[in-house]
Amino acid sequence: MKSKQSGVTLIGFLIIMAIVAFLAYMGMKLLPSYSEYMGVVKAMNQVATEGTNGKSLDEIRRSLMFKMGFQYVDDATIKPANITVVRNSGGANQLRVAYDKQIPFMYNIDFLLHFDKSVPLQGNVGE
């Protein structure tokens, strides 16, 4: 009786392992940036729920930057200019943080991530 063997050859296994290793390396490079973004969103939600009655844009920026420090957001990632307050057509204010992050990958290949998040603010923003 002849038995027919089936399975992956050594070369096939090495190719599969190379692809898995490449994807794992890519994930290790990108995951910290997305984790940092989740910290930004959490800090934005905290500032939004506190209320902003009478606070100026600078006070809101300082409060948000302070809260992002507790979320392990790097100060070099988000500049105060990336934090804005936008007034909707309905008159409601929204806190908006938009920033780009460039992550070196390998050789001359970089990832450019663009993050843009808006949350509604409670209260009025002073000048």
Short mmCIF file of C-alpha atoms in Angstrom, two decimals:
data_model
loop_
_atom_site.label_atom_id
_atom_site.label_comp_id
_atom_site.label_asym_id
_atom_site.label_seq_id
_atom_site.Cartn_x
_atom_site.Cartn_y
_atom_site.Cartn_z
CA MET A 1 0.00 0.00 0.00
CA LYS A 2 1.19 3.40 -0.88
CA SER A 3 0.33 6.29 1.38
CA LYS A 4 0.16 9.75 -0.07
CA GLN A 5 1.69 12.42 2.10
CA SER A 6 0.34 15.91 2.16
CA GLY A 7 1.51 19.03 3.93
CA VAL A 8 3.71 22.07 3.60
CA THR A 9 7.26 21.75 2.35
CA LEU A 10 10.16 23.39 4.13
CA ILE A 11 10.40 26.17 1.53
CA GLY A 12 6.65 26.79 1.73
CA PHE A 13 6.88 26.93 5.51
CA LEU A 14 9.75 29.45 5.35
CA ILE A 15 7.79 31.67 2.95
CA ILE A 16 4.76 31.59 5.25
CA MET A 17 6.96 32.41 8.26
CA ALA A 18 8.57 35.33 6.37
CA ILE A 19 5.13 36.79 5.60
CA VAL A 20 3.97 36.34 9.20
CA ALA A 21 7.19 37.94 10.51
CA PHE A 22 6.79 40.90 8.12
CA LEU A 23 3.19 41.49 9.23
CA ALA A 24 4.17 41.13 12.90
CA TYR A 25 6.98 43.70 12.46
CA MET A 26 4.54 46.07 10.76
CA GLY A 27 2.08 45.63 13.63
CA MET A 28 4.80 46.29 16.22
CA LYS A 29 5.62 49.57 14.48
CA LEU A 30 2.00 50.75 14.13
CA LEU A 31 0.38 49.58 17.38
CA PRO A 32 1.98 52.22 19.67
CA SER A 33 0.65 55.06 17.49
CA TYR A 34 -2.89 53.72 17.61
CA SER A 35 -2.59 53.18 21.36
CA GLU A 36 -1.46 56.80 21.69
CA TYR A 37 -4.44 57.91 19.57
CA MET A 38 -6.79 56.09 21.96
CA GLY A 39 -5.22 58.12 24.78
CA VAL A 40 -5.88 61.34 22.83
CA VAL A 41 -9.54 60.36 22.34
CA LYS A 42 -9.93 59.55 26.05
CA ALA A 43 -8.42 62.91 27.06
CA MET A 44 -10.67 64.74 24.57
CA ASN A 45 -13.76 63.04 26.02
CA GLN A 46 -12.69 64.03 29.53
CA VAL A 47 -12.29 67.69 28.53
CA ALA A 48 -15.61 67.64 26.65
CA THR A 49 -17.58 66.27 29.59
CA GLU A 50 -16.07 68.72 32.08
CA GLY A 51 -17.70 71.61 30.28
CA THR A 52 -16.01 74.66 28.79
CA ASN A 53 -18.19 77.56 29.90
CA GLY A 54 -16.15 80.71 29.55
CA LYS A 55 -12.82 78.93 28.97
CA SER A 56 -10.61 80.36 26.26
CA LEU A 57 -9.03 78.23 23.55
CA ASP A 58 -5.67 78.45 25.34
CA GLU A 59 -7.20 77.17 28.58
CA ILE A 60 -8.84 74.29 26.72
CA ARG A 61 -5.53 73.47 25.04
CA ARG A 62 -3.68 73.51 28.37
CA SER A 63 -6.30 71.29 29.98
CA LEU A 64 -6.21 68.83 27.08
CA MET A 65 -2.39 68.72 27.01
CA PHE A 66 -2.37 68.11 30.78
CA LYS A 67 -4.85 65.23 30.45
CA MET A 68 -2.96 63.75 27.51
CA GLY A 69 0.12 63.58 29.73
CA PHE A 70 -1.72 61.10 31.95
CA GLN A 71 -2.58 59.02 28.88
CA TYR A 72 1.10 58.70 27.88
CA VAL A 73 0.71 60.88 24.79
CA ASP A 74 4.09 62.22 23.69
CA ASP A 75 4.34 66.01 23.81
CA ALA A 76 6.16 66.01 20.47
CA THR A 77 3.27 64.25 18.74
CA ILE A 78 0.55 66.87 19.21
CA LYS A 79 1.34 70.56 19.10
CA PRO A 80 -1.07 73.18 20.51
CA ALA A 81 -1.74 74.32 16.93
CA ASN A 82 -3.26 70.89 16.22
CA ILE A 83 -5.99 71.54 18.81
CA THR A 84 -8.85 73.73 17.57
CA VAL A 85 -12.43 74.55 18.49
CA VAL A 86 -14.81 74.48 15.52
CA ARG A 87 -18.27 76.03 15.57
CA ASN A 88 -20.92 74.01 13.72
CA SER A 89 -23.69 75.54 11.63
CA GLY A 90 -26.07 74.84 14.53
CA GLY A 91 -23.94 76.98 16.84
CA ALA A 92 -22.51 74.05 18.85
CA ASN A 93 -18.77 73.91 19.46
CA GLN A 94 -16.61 70.90 18.75
CA LEU A 95 -13.12 70.17 20.02
CA ARG A 96 -10.99 68.96 17.11
CA VAL A 97 -7.54 67.41 17.17
CA ALA A 98 -5.92 66.66 13.83
CA TYR A 99 -2.32 65.55 13.46
CA ASP A 100 -0.01 63.47 11.31
CA LYS A 101 2.54 60.99 12.56
CA GLN A 102 5.39 59.66 10.47
CA ILE A 103 6.81 56.28 11.49
CA PRO A 104 10.04 54.96 9.96
CA PHE A 105 9.55 51.39 8.79
CA MET A 106 12.55 50.08 6.88
CA TYR A 107 15.16 51.62 4.60
CA ASN A 108 13.42 54.52 2.86
CA ILE A 109 9.88 53.34 3.60
CA ASP A 110 7.84 55.27 6.17
CA PHE A 111 4.25 55.09 7.35
CA LEU A 112 2.33 58.36 7.43
CA LEU A 113 -0.67 58.16 9.74
CA HIS A 114 -3.30 60.91 9.76
CA PHE A 115 -5.50 61.20 12.83
CA ASP A 116 -8.52 63.52 12.99
CA LYS A 117 -11.06 63.42 15.82
CA SER A 118 -13.83 65.81 16.87
CA VAL A 119 -15.97 65.68 20.01
CA PRO A 120 -18.87 67.99 20.93
CA LEU A 121 -18.18 70.46 23.75
CA GLN A 122 -20.61 71.29 26.50
CA GLY A 123 -20.93 74.99 27.12
CA ASN A 124 -19.66 78.06 25.33
CA VAL A 125 -16.06 78.86 24.55
CA GLY A 126 -14.80 82.31 25.51
CA GLU A 127 -12.50 84.38 23.38
#
